[in-house]
Amino acid sequence: MGTNTWTGYEPLYLARDLGLHEGLPLRLVELGSTTQSMDGLRTGRLDMAGLTLDEALTLVQEGIPIKVIWVLDISQGADALVARYGVAGLADLRGRKVGVEQTAVGAYMLNAALAKTGLRTTDITVVPLPLDEHLTAWRESRVDALVTFDPVLQVLRGEGAPVLFDSSAIPGEIVDVLVARTDALDCCTQRISQLLAA
């Protein structure tokens, strides 16, 4: 099972650390981004993964044989667009470089934020950044703003980065789910049920 670093996926690791996965042939793999999780599902290297619902739908549209089996969490402010000082509001993003992970949820958050002021992605410079490059790009001033999420968001807030927009402004729209390839469901439904119970 693949996940990226995200607060909503941590109960899977906590259950493992508490011994609740005992006897299950399960390996949790923490990846650098959901892009890597999606690629692992595409190639069959992963049987299960934590994704946002829109990412899962993207895979289904591509014909990847997966099913959503569990809702892990609903983001209520843990996904956000932060900006450097001098960018006082969303309208100030015009002409600026905005870093964002090139997954559906990153684009969705960015578009929702821009729509609040009538801006479009053509009004900014989009800088594609996987999650594992967010902090480095920010600290090296390669971006003026960044669409990110916890735990990176908490680090940036701690360093004083102001939040211009977050998922609490679009309640119920960013949902994290656990997905499984259908071949994993065919062979291992009982084991997957044990995992969910844990």
Short mmCIF file of C-alpha atoms in Angstrom, two decimals:
data_model
loop_
_atom_site.label_atom_id
_atom_site.label_comp_id
_atom_site.label_asym_id
_atom_site.label_seq_id
_atom_site.Cartn_x
_atom_site.Cartn_y
_atom_site.Cartn_z
CA MET A 1 0.00 0.00 0.00
CA GLY A 2 1.41 3.35 -1.04
CA THR A 3 0.82 6.73 0.57
CA ASN A 4 2.50 10.09 0.55
CA THR A 5 3.15 12.09 3.72
CA TRP A 6 -0.30 13.34 4.74
CA THR A 7 -1.96 13.61 8.13
CA GLY A 8 -5.04 11.71 6.96
CA TYR A 9 -2.98 8.62 6.09
CA GLU A 10 -1.18 8.42 9.43
CA PRO A 11 -3.81 6.18 11.11
CA LEU A 12 -2.62 3.40 8.77
CA TYR A 13 0.90 3.78 10.19
CA LEU A 14 -0.34 4.15 13.76
CA ALA A 15 -2.31 0.89 13.41
CA ARG A 16 0.85 -0.82 12.18
CA ASP A 17 2.91 0.59 15.06
CA LEU A 18 0.28 -0.61 17.54
CA GLY A 19 0.56 -4.12 16.08
CA LEU A 20 -2.93 -4.09 14.58
CA HIS A 21 -1.62 -5.28 11.21
CA GLU A 22 -0.07 -8.34 12.86
CA GLY A 23 -0.34 -11.34 10.58
CA LEU A 24 -1.37 -9.33 7.53
CA PRO A 25 0.89 -9.62 4.48
CA LEU A 26 0.98 -5.83 4.21
CA ARG A 27 3.79 -3.43 3.48
CA LEU A 28 3.16 0.30 3.87
CA VAL A 29 5.27 2.33 1.46
CA GLU A 30 5.63 6.07 2.10
CA LEU A 31 6.25 7.80 -1.23
CA GLY A 32 7.32 11.35 -2.07
CA SER A 33 4.05 12.33 -3.77
CA THR A 34 0.65 11.06 -4.85
CA THR A 35 2.00 11.11 -8.40
CA GLN A 36 4.24 8.19 -7.38
CA SER A 37 1.28 6.40 -5.79
CA MET A 38 -0.76 6.84 -8.97
CA ASP A 39 2.13 5.53 -11.08
CA GLY A 40 2.46 2.51 -8.78
CA LEU A 41 -1.23 1.70 -9.26
CA ARG A 42 -0.93 2.17 -13.03
CA THR A 43 1.94 -0.30 -13.31
CA GLY A 44 0.65 -2.76 -10.72
CA ARG A 45 3.61 -2.20 -8.36
CA LEU A 46 1.05 -1.12 -5.74
CA ASP A 47 -2.11 -3.01 -4.84
CA MET A 48 -3.59 -0.18 -2.76
CA ALA A 49 -2.96 3.51 -2.21
CA GLY A 50 -4.21 6.60 -0.43
CA LEU A 51 -5.33 9.23 -2.94
CA THR A 52 -7.68 12.15 -3.20
CA LEU A 53 -11.01 11.22 -4.74
CA ASP A 54 -10.30 13.28 -7.87
CA GLU A 55 -7.00 11.40 -8.36
CA ALA A 56 -8.86 8.11 -8.04
CA LEU A 57 -11.38 9.27 -10.63
CA THR A 58 -8.53 10.26 -12.94
CA LEU A 59 -7.18 6.69 -12.75
CA VAL A 60 -10.63 5.21 -13.38
CA GLN A 61 -11.01 7.46 -16.42
CA GLU A 62 -7.65 6.14 -17.67
CA GLY A 63 -9.01 2.61 -17.38
CA ILE A 64 -6.92 1.58 -14.35
CA PRO A 65 -8.87 -1.19 -12.58
CA ILE A 66 -9.36 0.29 -9.09
CA LYS A 67 -12.20 0.70 -6.62
CA VAL A 68 -12.61 3.17 -3.79
CA ILE A 69 -12.92 1.11 -0.62
CA TRP A 70 -12.71 3.63 2.22
CA VAL A 71 -13.05 7.36 2.90
CA LEU A 72 -10.03 8.33 5.00
CA ASP A 73 -10.71 12.02 5.61
CA ILE A 74 -12.24 15.24 4.30
CA SER A 75 -9.93 18.25 4.19
CA GLN A 76 -11.16 21.22 6.22
CA GLY A 77 -8.26 23.65 5.82
CA ALA A 78 -5.30 21.25 5.61
CA ASP A 79 -4.84 22.04 1.89
CA ALA A 80 -3.92 25.66 1.27
CA LEU A 81 -2.37 28.31 -0.93
CA VAL A 82 0.33 30.24 0.92
CA ALA A 83 2.18 33.29 -0.35
CA ARG A 84 5.24 35.33 0.40
CA TYR A 85 5.01 38.66 2.14
CA GLY A 86 4.17 41.28 -0.45
CA VAL A 87 1.41 39.10 -1.89
CA ALA A 88 -1.40 40.49 0.25
CA GLY A 89 -4.32 38.78 -1.44
CA LEU A 90 -5.32 36.42 -4.20
CA ALA A 91 -5.55 39.26 -6.74
CA ASP A 92 -1.84 39.93 -6.16
CA LEU A 93 -1.02 36.54 -7.70
CA ARG A 94 -1.34 37.99 -11.21
CA GLY A 95 2.02 37.56 -12.96
CA ARG A 96 3.50 35.58 -10.06
CA LYS A 97 5.04 32.09 -9.94
CA VAL A 98 2.79 29.61 -8.14
CA GLY A 99 4.08 26.15 -7.26
CA VAL A 100 1.60 23.29 -7.36
CA GLU A 101 1.71 19.52 -7.52
CA GLN A 102 0.51 18.45 -10.97
CA THR A 103 -2.26 16.23 -9.67
CA ALA A 104 -5.94 16.88 -9.92
CA VAL A 105 -6.26 18.13 -6.34
CA GLY A 106 -3.44 20.66 -6.80
CA ALA A 107 -5.05 22.03 -9.95
CA TYR A 108 -8.47 21.97 -8.27
CA MET A 109 -7.24 23.99 -5.28
CA LEU A 110 -5.43 26.46 -7.51
CA ASN A 111 -8.44 26.98 -9.78
CA ALA A 112 -10.78 27.40 -6.79
CA ALA A 113 -8.47 30.01 -5.28
CA LEU A 114 -8.04 31.92 -8.54
CA ALA A 115 -11.79 31.86 -9.22
CA LYS A 116 -12.37 33.86 -6.02
CA THR A 117 -10.86 36.90 -7.76
CA GLY A 118 -11.63 36.14 -11.39
CA LEU A 119 -8.06 35.11 -12.24
CA ARG A 120 -7.20 32.14 -14.45
CA THR A 121 -4.10 29.97 -14.66
CA THR A 122 -3.06 31.97 -17.74
CA ASP A 123 -2.74 35.01 -15.44
CA ILE A 124 0.02 33.35 -13.40
CA THR A 125 3.08 31.21 -14.04
CA VAL A 126 2.36 27.67 -12.89
CA VAL A 127 5.47 25.91 -11.53
CA PRO A 128 4.93 22.11 -11.39
CA LEU A 129 6.30 20.79 -8.09
CA PRO A 130 5.89 17.36 -6.52
CA LEU A 131 5.27 17.48 -2.76
CA ASP A 132 8.81 16.43 -1.88
CA GLU A 133 10.11 19.62 -3.57
CA HIS A 134 7.69 22.11 -1.95
CA LEU A 135 9.88 23.19 0.98
CA THR A 136 13.05 23.45 -1.09
CA ALA A 137 11.35 25.53 -3.80
CA TRP A 138 9.85 27.82 -1.15
CA ARG A 139 13.10 28.27 0.78
CA GLU A 140 15.05 28.91 -2.44
CA SER A 141 12.45 31.55 -3.47
CA ARG A 142 11.67 29.75 -6.73
CA VAL A 143 7.95 30.44 -6.18
CA ASP A 144 5.95 33.42 -4.95
CA ALA A 145 3.08 31.24 -3.76
CA LEU A 146 2.52 27.54 -3.21
CA VAL A 147 -0.45 25.20 -3.17
CA THR A 148 0.49 22.69 -0.48
CA PHE A 149 -0.84 20.65 2.42
CA ASP A 150 0.12 19.23 5.77
CA PRO A 151 2.76 18.57 6.96
CA VAL A 152 4.51 21.09 4.64
CA LEU A 153 1.74 23.60 5.30
CA GLN A 154 2.38 23.51 9.05
CA VAL A 155 6.10 24.08 8.52
CA LEU A 156 5.43 27.11 6.30
CA ARG A 157 2.85 28.51 8.71
CA GLY A 158 5.42 28.10 11.47
CA GLU A 159 7.85 30.15 9.37
CA GLY A 160 5.24 32.90 9.03
CA ALA A 161 3.86 32.21 5.55
CA PRO A 162 0.36 33.71 5.28
CA VAL A 163 -2.48 31.53 4.00
CA LEU A 164 -4.48 33.19 1.22
CA PHE A 165 -6.92 30.33 0.62
CA ASP A 166 -7.59 26.92 2.11
CA SER A 167 -9.91 23.96 1.72
CA SER A 168 -12.27 25.21 4.43
CA ALA A 169 -13.52 27.65 1.75
CA ILE A 170 -14.65 24.66 -0.36
CA PRO A 171 -16.08 22.33 2.32
CA GLY A 172 -16.48 18.68 1.44
CA GLU A 173 -14.74 19.03 -1.92
CA ILE A 174 -11.35 17.47 -1.11
CA VAL A 175 -11.80 13.90 0.04
CA ASP A 176 -9.02 11.40 0.68
CA VAL A 177 -9.80 7.77 -0.05
CA LEU A 178 -8.19 4.37 0.07
CA VAL A 179 -8.29 2.61 -3.30
CA ALA A 180 -7.47 -0.97 -4.26
CA ARG A 181 -6.76 -2.58 -7.59
CA THR A 182 -9.57 -4.99 -8.47
CA ASP A 183 -7.13 -7.91 -8.69
CA ALA A 184 -6.17 -7.24 -5.04
CA LEU A 185 -9.85 -7.21 -4.11
CA ASP A 186 -10.38 -10.47 -5.99
CA CYS A 187 -7.65 -12.27 -4.09
CA CYS A 188 -7.53 -10.57 -0.73
CA THR A 189 -10.92 -9.19 0.36
CA GLN A 190 -10.74 -10.76 3.81
CA ARG A 191 -7.26 -9.36 4.43
CA ILE A 192 -8.33 -5.92 3.23
CA SER A 193 -11.32 -6.10 5.62
CA GLN A 194 -8.87 -6.85 8.45
CA LEU A 195 -6.82 -3.83 7.45
CA LEU A 196 -9.88 -1.57 7.50
CA ALA A 197 -10.94 -2.96 10.88
CA ALA A 198 -7.45 -2.20 12.25
#
